[in-house]
Amino acid sequence: MELYYYTINELQNKIRNKEISITEITQSVLDRISEVESKVKAYLTLMQDQGLKKAKELDDQLMNGEDLPALAGIPMAVKDNMCIEGVKTTCASKILDNFIPPYNATVIEKLAGQKAILLGKLNMDEYAMGSSTENSSFFKTANPWDLTKVPGGSSGGSAAAVSAGEAFFALGSDTGGSIRQPASFCGVVGLKPTYGRVSRYGLVAYASSLDQIGPFTRDVTDAAIVLQAIAGHDSLDSTSAKLPVPDYRSSLTGDIKGIRIGIAREYFPEELNPQVKEVVLKAAEQLESMGAHVEECSMPHTEHALTSYYIIAPAEASANLARFDGVRYGYRSPGSKDLMSMYMATRQEGFGPEVKRRIMLGTYVLSSGYYDAYYLRALKVRTLVKNDFDAAFKKYDCILTPTSPTVAFDIGERIDDPISMYLADLFTIPANMAGLPAISVPCGFSEGLPVGLQLTCKAFDEETLLKTAYAYEQNNEWYKQRPSIGKSGDNNV
Amino acid sequence: MSISREQVQHIALLARLQLDEDELQNYTTQLNSILGWVEKLNQLDVSEVQPTAHVLPMANVFREDEVKSSLPIEKALANAPDKKESFFRVPKIV
Amino acid sequence: MNGISKDLRLERVVIIMYEAVIGLEVHVELKTSSKIFCGCSTSFGAMANTQVCPICLGMPGVLPVLNKKVVEYAVLVGMALNCEIASFAKMDRKNYFYPDLPKAYQISQYDLPLCKNGFLEIETEKGPKRIGITRIHIEEDAGKLTHEGDTISESQGSLVDFNRGGVPLIEIVSEPDIRSSEEATAYLDGLKSILQYLDVSDCKMEEGSLRCDGNISIRLSGSREFGTKTEIKNLNSFKSLQKALDFEYERQVKTLRKGEKVIQETRTWDEGKGITLPLRSKEEAHDYRYFPEPDLVPIKVDAGWLDDIREKMPELPRAKKKRYVETFELPVYDADVLTRDRELALYYEEALTYYPDAKKLSNWIMAEFLKLINQQQVPVSQSLARPKDLADLLTAVDQGAISNKVAKIVFEEMFHTGKKPHTIIKEKGFVQISDEASLAGIIEKVIDNNSKSVEDYKNGRLQALGFLVGQVMRDTKGQANPQLVNQILKEKLNTK
Ligand SMILES: [Mg+2]
Ligand SMILES: [Zn+2]
């Protein structure tokens, strides 16, 4: 296997045993980037020189016999909505295309402490609003499995980079499925931790009560390793939980005997792609054969999670994105004669259509006379969605569903139809609404494109989540599949 | 509930978004279709349901009243689209 | 009766018939060291944008963390103003665009404020009156705008300083219980006094740490309906509060008398012209779109925490005044003057620990000390003459070391230089001659030189004694101890 397709777990051993230098590892990824990036287009900012310099430093430290932390020397990248001091952070938006933060996000501090090698910033839907990464103001990212397909979104750059061998792992953010859905489209593992498990400090907010940072990796072991590195209480984030972080790797036993798994029937509607359905149900059977108790259950408010999400998230976003006003940073429309026209033109020119659509929607549902009918009602429905899960977790340890109703769709297919785009998040949104941890793991293919299996567990029970996902993964070969990017034999253009 | 062109224009002003004729047209149509879709929520009886603004049952997260260092002035102003001396500058207000 | 006097009579009747209905919204900057949501300093007067960080500049991705002291201060104020303290409160976002508001929303409190339903008692001509407090909530201050050019409309641009952005505020909203500008000033004065006692704010209107907006409407006296109100901004001193409310009352009365309607609007007080003017109406009505702040969790104030905060409650002006009258036996007037300003009361109480004659001390403070304080416009806490020094000075007078008159001169010097009274007395040679032997010689001489007056005294004209004392004082350049002179003179005259 090519070096750039190793897992973190494998690299850790090779680095520790000095079988391979960190510079070689880093160079292999940089070479891979030069090879495929023109097709995949995952990176918005590439930090090649800093990466190599850091690799060299770490190699020297290794030579001196220093003990290095778990992620030391692992080249990785983050979605471009996490602030890195001195490095452009754009959120794939024209309005921020020149913004250089004077501070680090907490996850960046943690990765720096782990001596991971930061290779750059990854493409995304502008301000994390979208399910295809087509809403980036700069360029579209392609799905490594089929370059005519979207990688999913909004963390499409993160999913594509890990899938294409352009990073050993990546961080994304998940507000309504923005980690799990692209992970499923790109055939990698995507984990959304419990709300409050990973600090949001320095993550440019889309919908603050739903946003959560999490890893993209090539297998569940790596997801556990990265989560270990980024989880934990942060005094800079008031919503960060003051709970100890367990040792996640020790939960990867492969033994799931007795685990109770519920299959929520609302996640298998008629519109569900039949092949996706088949693949996911097969996974359920397999888990049962491995000793889990699998049973059908009902989560009646599932459908309403999506609709209420499209009130709550835009409402929060309309306030979160108000700060992009051309006063302190970012783009300002030139030549405005007064403040009002400066505001109006800056935001018209700076934001893309989907962002504007959600700002408008969010402003409307909060406006005088409509708050109760829309926003307050949506918050109440959120309670019902949460109650569904609370009830289910009295009987089950884990809820099993497809990650997305479809496999990756064509670039351009849904861009003019907001609602069909919103439906891509139908199965992922409920976990955000209830703040629960959820993971997408590869579970097969449909029409040559990866399908993701979604597991959801109780708040702060990432251990059961990882344990179950790991057991499933190890019983299969799906996670070992790699795309052959742009090579003859696949249906790339 | 449907939303009129004038309402869309008012919302755009509240949100400080200039809309050209096409955008106004498009957003009016799209917002109406999204709001129509969202109407589904009215099927639910939520009169007895408490709203959830935070999913975690947390309260009383505070910091102590301690002064930490501020940004050096160059960093504070580094991203400013317009500045004068040590101030951010904006076009005239009225 | 001719037409003119009829009209005049009508006018009088009409004016008398309208009463003002006033409510005040007071914003108070709290005296914490750091801002409400970040660690930047709150100190006043630094160079623009040197007390800012990513959080208070509203940079992308930052999050607020609430300063605990802000909650404690607000609860303390709520207790002092007889409020119910919420066991469950939350923060909300108030959305509007303005260049001094970094996030384009202010983190404030909407439907669940920390404190509500309190009152403040003020003194009126008709006796004490309770002014209801609707609510007290916590929020962040905005930055400061400076307009290029002389006025906002002439300027080409505005400059923004975010040092003040994120300084903690409490907003105290009164019920519309105030009926005159006098009551309004009494209310604000009472509020200021309590806030200073609690030591939660500097309350400097000139620096903006105490700011006041007023809502005023008028109605026929005795009516229960409310009229259309106007909101008046920029009431940045007690004088402008009083003048603006008087002006606005008259304006509204005239408007109604002309048969016109009062328009609900926001007006600003123009101190120079002495009038209120409509604030240029924005291109849109405000719609603040309040919603719960997702970045901050709710605040729960339980009984234990309330007890801890209550322990920090100092004696408040009313209680102190009562104690001065009852324990120190001071006249109500003295007690009132001494307790109005917390610093003055502390000064008095400290001096009292060294000099136990409460009334004599009160006289001195009210007459001499306050005279100098008012002349020099220095805060009591910054007076160079410390309480112990004043006590020493008064003790020196009692012991006959200096006269009362000299003491006043010494005190003025203490006040300006901070020197100890004994140092000044020594330096200026103010020490009284209280030594009987040396006085006896001088007195003998005066008796010898003024036989006429001695005769008069012996013949029962007692005022002659005063003349003789005066002579002794003249010969000693005023440094003789008058009581002693009196005593020795009498003894000598009676034995002659
Ligand atoms: Mg306020
Ligand atoms: Zn700050």
XYZ file of C-alpha atoms in Angstrom, chain C residues 18 50 52 57 138 204 267 274 340 346 363 420 426 436 444 479 489:
17
model
C -51.772 67.644 32.998
C -5.641 48.830 23.312
C -9.506 44.672 23.068
C -13.828 42.560 18.888
C -27.039 42.509 32.838
C -19.534 59.073 36.927
C -35.763 62.325 20.993
C -31.921 73.489 25.781
C -25.800 60.920 51.188
C -17.006 56.444 55.772
C -20.310 70.343 62.559
C -0.367 66.595 59.866
C 4.570 73.961 64.834
C 0.534 80.134 83.279
C 0.153 91.810 85.030
C -1.525 82.792 70.651
C -7.404 87.651 84.657
